[in-house]
Short mmCIF file of C-alpha atoms in Angstrom, two decimals:
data_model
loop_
_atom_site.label_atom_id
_atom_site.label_comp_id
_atom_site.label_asym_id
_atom_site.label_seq_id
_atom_site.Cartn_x
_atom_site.Cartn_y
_atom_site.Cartn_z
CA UNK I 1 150.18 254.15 -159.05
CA UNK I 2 153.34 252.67 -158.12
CA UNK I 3 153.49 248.87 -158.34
CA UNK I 4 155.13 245.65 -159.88
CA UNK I 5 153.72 244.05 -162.73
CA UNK I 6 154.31 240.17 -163.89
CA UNK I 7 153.39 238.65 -167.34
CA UNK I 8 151.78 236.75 -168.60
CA UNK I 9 149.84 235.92 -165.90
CA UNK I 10 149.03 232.28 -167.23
CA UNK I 11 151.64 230.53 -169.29
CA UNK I 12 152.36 227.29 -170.87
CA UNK I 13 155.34 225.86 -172.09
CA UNK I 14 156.23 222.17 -173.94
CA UNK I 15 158.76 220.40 -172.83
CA UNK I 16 162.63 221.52 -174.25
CA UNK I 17 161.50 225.34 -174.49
CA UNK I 18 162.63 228.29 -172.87
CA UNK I 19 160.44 230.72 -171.73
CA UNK I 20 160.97 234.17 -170.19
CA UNK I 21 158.70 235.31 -167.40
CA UNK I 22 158.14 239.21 -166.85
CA UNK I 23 158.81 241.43 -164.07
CA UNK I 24 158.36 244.97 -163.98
CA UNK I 25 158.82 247.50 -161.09
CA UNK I 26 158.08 251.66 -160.93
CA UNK I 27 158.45 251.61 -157.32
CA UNK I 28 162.57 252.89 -158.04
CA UNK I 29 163.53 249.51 -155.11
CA UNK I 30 166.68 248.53 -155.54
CA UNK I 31 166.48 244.61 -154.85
CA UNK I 32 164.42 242.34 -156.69
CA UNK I 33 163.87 238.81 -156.24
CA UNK I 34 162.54 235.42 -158.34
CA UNK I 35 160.34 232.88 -156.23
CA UNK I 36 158.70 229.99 -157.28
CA UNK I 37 155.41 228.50 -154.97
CA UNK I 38 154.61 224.80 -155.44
CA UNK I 39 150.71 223.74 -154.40
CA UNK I 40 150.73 224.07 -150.52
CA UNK I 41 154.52 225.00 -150.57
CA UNK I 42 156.04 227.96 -149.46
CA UNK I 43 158.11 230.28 -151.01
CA UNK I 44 161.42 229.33 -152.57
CA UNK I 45 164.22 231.49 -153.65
CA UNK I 46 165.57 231.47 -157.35
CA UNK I 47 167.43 233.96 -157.90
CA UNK I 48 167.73 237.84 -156.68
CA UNK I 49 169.81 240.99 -157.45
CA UNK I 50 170.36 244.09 -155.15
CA UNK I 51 171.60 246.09 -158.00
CA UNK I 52 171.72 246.40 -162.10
CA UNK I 53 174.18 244.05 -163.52
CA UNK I 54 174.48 241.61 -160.46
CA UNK I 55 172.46 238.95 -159.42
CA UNK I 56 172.99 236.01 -156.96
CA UNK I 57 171.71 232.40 -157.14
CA UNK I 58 168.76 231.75 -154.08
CA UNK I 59 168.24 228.14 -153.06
CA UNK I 60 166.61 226.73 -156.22
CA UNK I 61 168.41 228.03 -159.43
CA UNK I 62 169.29 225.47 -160.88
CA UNK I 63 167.50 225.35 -164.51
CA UNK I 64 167.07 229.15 -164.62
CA UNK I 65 168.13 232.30 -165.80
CA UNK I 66 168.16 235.86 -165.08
CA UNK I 67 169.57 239.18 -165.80
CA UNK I 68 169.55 242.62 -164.64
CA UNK I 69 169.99 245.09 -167.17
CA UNK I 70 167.49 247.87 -165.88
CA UNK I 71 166.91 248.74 -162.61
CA UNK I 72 163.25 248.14 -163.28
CA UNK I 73 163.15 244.74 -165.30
CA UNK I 74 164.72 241.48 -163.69
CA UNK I 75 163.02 239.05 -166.51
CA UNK I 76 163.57 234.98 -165.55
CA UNK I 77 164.14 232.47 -167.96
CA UNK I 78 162.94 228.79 -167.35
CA UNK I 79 165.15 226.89 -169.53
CA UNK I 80 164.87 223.42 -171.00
CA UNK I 81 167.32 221.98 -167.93
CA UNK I 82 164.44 222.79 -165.34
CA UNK I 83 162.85 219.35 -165.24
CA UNK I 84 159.41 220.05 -163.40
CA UNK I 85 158.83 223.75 -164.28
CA UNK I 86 155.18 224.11 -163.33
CA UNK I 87 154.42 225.96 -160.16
CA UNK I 88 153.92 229.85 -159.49
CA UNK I 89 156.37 231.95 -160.15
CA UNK I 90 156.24 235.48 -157.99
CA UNK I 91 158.24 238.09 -158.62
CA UNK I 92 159.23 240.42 -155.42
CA UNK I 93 160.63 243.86 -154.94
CA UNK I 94 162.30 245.95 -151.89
CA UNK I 95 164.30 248.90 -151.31
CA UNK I 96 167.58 248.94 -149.79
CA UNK I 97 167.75 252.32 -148.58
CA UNK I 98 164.92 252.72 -146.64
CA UNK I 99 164.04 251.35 -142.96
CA UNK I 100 161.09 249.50 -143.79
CA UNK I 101 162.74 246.15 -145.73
CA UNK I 102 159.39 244.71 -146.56
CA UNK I 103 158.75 243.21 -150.05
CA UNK I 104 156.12 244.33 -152.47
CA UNK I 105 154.99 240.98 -154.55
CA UNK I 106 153.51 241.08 -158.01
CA UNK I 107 150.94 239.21 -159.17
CA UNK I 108 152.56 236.02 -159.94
CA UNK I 109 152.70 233.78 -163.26
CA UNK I 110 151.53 230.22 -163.31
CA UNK I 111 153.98 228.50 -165.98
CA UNK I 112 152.47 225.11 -166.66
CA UNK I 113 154.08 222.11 -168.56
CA UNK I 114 151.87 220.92 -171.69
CA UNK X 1 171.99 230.85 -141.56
CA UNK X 2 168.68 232.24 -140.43
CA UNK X 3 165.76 229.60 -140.34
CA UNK X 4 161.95 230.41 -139.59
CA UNK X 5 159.81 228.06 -138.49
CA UNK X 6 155.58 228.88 -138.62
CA UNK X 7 153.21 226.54 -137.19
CA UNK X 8 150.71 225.21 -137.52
CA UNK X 9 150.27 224.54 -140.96
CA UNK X 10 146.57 224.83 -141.12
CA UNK X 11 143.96 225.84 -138.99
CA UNK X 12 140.48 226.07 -138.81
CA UNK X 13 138.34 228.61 -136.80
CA UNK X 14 135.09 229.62 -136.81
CA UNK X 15 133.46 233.34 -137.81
CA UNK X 16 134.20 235.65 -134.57
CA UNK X 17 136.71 233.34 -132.68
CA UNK X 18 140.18 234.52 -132.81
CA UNK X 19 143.42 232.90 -134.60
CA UNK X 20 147.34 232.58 -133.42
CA UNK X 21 149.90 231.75 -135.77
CA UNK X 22 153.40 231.03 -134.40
CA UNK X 23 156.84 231.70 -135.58
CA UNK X 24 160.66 231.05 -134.12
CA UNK X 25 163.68 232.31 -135.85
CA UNK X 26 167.07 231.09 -135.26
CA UNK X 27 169.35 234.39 -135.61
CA UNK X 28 169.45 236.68 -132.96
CA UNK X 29 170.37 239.59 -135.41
CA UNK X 30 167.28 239.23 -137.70
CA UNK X 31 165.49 242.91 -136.65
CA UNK X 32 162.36 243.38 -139.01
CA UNK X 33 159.55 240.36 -139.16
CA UNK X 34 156.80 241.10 -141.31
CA UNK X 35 153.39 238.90 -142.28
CA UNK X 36 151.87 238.44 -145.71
CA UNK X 37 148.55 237.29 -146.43
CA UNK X 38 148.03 235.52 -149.66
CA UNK X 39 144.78 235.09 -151.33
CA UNK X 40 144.29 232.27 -153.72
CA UNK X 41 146.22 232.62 -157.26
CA UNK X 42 147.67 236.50 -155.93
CA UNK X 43 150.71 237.28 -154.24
CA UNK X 44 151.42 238.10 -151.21
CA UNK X 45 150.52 241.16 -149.62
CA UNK X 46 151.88 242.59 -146.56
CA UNK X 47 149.43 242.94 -143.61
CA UNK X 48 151.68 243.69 -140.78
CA UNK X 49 155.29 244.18 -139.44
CA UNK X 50 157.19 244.74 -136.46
CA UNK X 51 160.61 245.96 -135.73
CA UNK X 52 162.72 244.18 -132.56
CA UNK X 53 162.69 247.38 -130.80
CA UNK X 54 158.86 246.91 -129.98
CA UNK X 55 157.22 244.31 -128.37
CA UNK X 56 153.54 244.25 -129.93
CA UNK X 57 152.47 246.30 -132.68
CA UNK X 58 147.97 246.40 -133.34
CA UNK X 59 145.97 247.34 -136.70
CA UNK X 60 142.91 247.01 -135.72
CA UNK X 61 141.79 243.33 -135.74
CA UNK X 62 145.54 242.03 -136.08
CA UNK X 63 148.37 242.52 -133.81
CA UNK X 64 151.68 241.16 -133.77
CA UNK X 65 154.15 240.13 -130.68
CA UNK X 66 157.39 240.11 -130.85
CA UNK X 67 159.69 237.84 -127.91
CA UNK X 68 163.35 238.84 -128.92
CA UNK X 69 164.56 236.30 -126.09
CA UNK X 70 162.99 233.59 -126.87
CA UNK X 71 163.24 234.66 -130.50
CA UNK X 72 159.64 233.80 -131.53
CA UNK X 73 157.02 235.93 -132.77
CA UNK X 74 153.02 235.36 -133.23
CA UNK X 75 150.27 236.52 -135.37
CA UNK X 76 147.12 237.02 -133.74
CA UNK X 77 143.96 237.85 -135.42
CA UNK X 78 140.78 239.12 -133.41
CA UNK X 79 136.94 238.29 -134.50
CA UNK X 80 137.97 236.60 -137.57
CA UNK X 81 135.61 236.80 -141.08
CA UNK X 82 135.46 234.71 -143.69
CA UNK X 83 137.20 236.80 -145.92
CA UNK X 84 140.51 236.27 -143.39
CA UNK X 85 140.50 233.05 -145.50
CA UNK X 86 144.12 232.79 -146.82
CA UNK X 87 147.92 231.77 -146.34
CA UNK X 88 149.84 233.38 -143.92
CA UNK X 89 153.31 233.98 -144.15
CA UNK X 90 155.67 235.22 -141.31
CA UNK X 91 159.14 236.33 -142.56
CA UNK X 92 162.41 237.71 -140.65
CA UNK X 93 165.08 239.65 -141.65
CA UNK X 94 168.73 241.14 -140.39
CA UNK X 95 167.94 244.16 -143.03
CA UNK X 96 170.69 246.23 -144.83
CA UNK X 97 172.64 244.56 -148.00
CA UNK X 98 172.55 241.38 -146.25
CA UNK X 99 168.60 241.57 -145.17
CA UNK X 100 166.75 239.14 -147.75
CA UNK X 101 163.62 238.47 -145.77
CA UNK X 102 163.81 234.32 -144.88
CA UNK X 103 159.98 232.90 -144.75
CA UNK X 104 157.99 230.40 -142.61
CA UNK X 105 156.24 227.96 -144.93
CA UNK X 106 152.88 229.50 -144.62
CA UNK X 107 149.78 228.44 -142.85
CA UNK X 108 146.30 228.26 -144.34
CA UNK X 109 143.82 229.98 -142.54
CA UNK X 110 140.08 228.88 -142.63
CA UNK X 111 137.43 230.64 -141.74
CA UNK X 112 133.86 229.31 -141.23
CA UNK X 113 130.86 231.22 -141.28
#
């Protein structure tokens, strides 16, 4: 079955790493997109990329990282500058071609500071 | 830029009553609004979506109206369960290369039996 796949699903991190959070898509979309869900919050855009090789900064990227090297991997990196990492990170995919522009969500990761 | 407001926050209903969630949108060329449902510690999962050429759009206990001039639409859900329990999210979008889908900030839904 066609789908999107984050890992891991639980992470932790101490402070001054870097960690790299999964994203994985069969689906062929085009677009994929980086949010990150605080308790209660809604969703807030990091980063997203309509095609391999480019990617644009969403509202919040400061302190991240990502890159686009296959059309179905857009990995994020939380790095060291991201002062209060720990939320839920979801990972979202859509394709630009078709009529319907509706994203299909993964699973999510919940990064947590130790 | 497009901004989408969703209201209320939370809301409380009991088993069988029904539930309206509201949402306004500020550009006139967003064309595709869509609602997720999010169950605790999953993502969200669409439930429903309507284009601006139609005006209501039903799946069985859910149905979704659209008001293109007043540029609000509204999620309503019919003889609610307790497994309607969740966050709602309405979205909007102008679709194409330009159509990232802008989101309310969710309301939580509670159901009680």
């Amino acid at each position: 079955d066609g789908g999107i796949t984050q890992s891991p699903k639980y992470l932790f991190r101490k402070e001054g790493q870097n960690v790299t959070l999964s994203c994985e898509q069969n689906l062929n979309h085009d677009a994929m997109y980086w949010y990150r869900q605080d308790p209660g919050q809604g969703l807030r855009l990091i980063y997203y990329s309509q095609i391999v090789n480019d990617f644009q900064k969403g509202d919040i990227a400061e302190g991240y990282s990502v890159s686009r090297e296959k059309k179905e991997s857009f990995p994020l990196t939380v790095t060291s500058a991201q002062k209060n990492p720990t939320a839920f990170y979801l990972c979202a995919s859509t394709d630009r071609g078709r009529t319907n522009y509706g994203y299909t969500f993964g699973s999510g990761t919940r990064l947590t500071v130790v | 830029g497009e901004n989408v407001e969703q209201h209320p926050s939370t809301l409380s209903v009991q088993e069988g009553d029904s539930a309206v969630i509201k949402c306004t949108y500020s550009d006139s060329a967003s064309n595709y609004f869509p609602w997720y449902k999010q169950e605790l510690g999953k993502g969200p999962q669409l439930i429903i979506d309507i284009r601006s050429n139609v005006g209501e759009k039903k799946d069985q206990r859910i149905a979704v109206t659209l008001n293109k001039t007043a540029k609000h639409f509204s999620l309503h859900i019919t003889e609610t369960q307790p497994e309607d329990s969740a966050v709602y999210f309405c979205a909007a979008s102008k679709g194409g290369s330009q159509g990232n889908l802008i989101f309310g900030k969710g309301t939580k839904l509670s159901v009680k039996p």
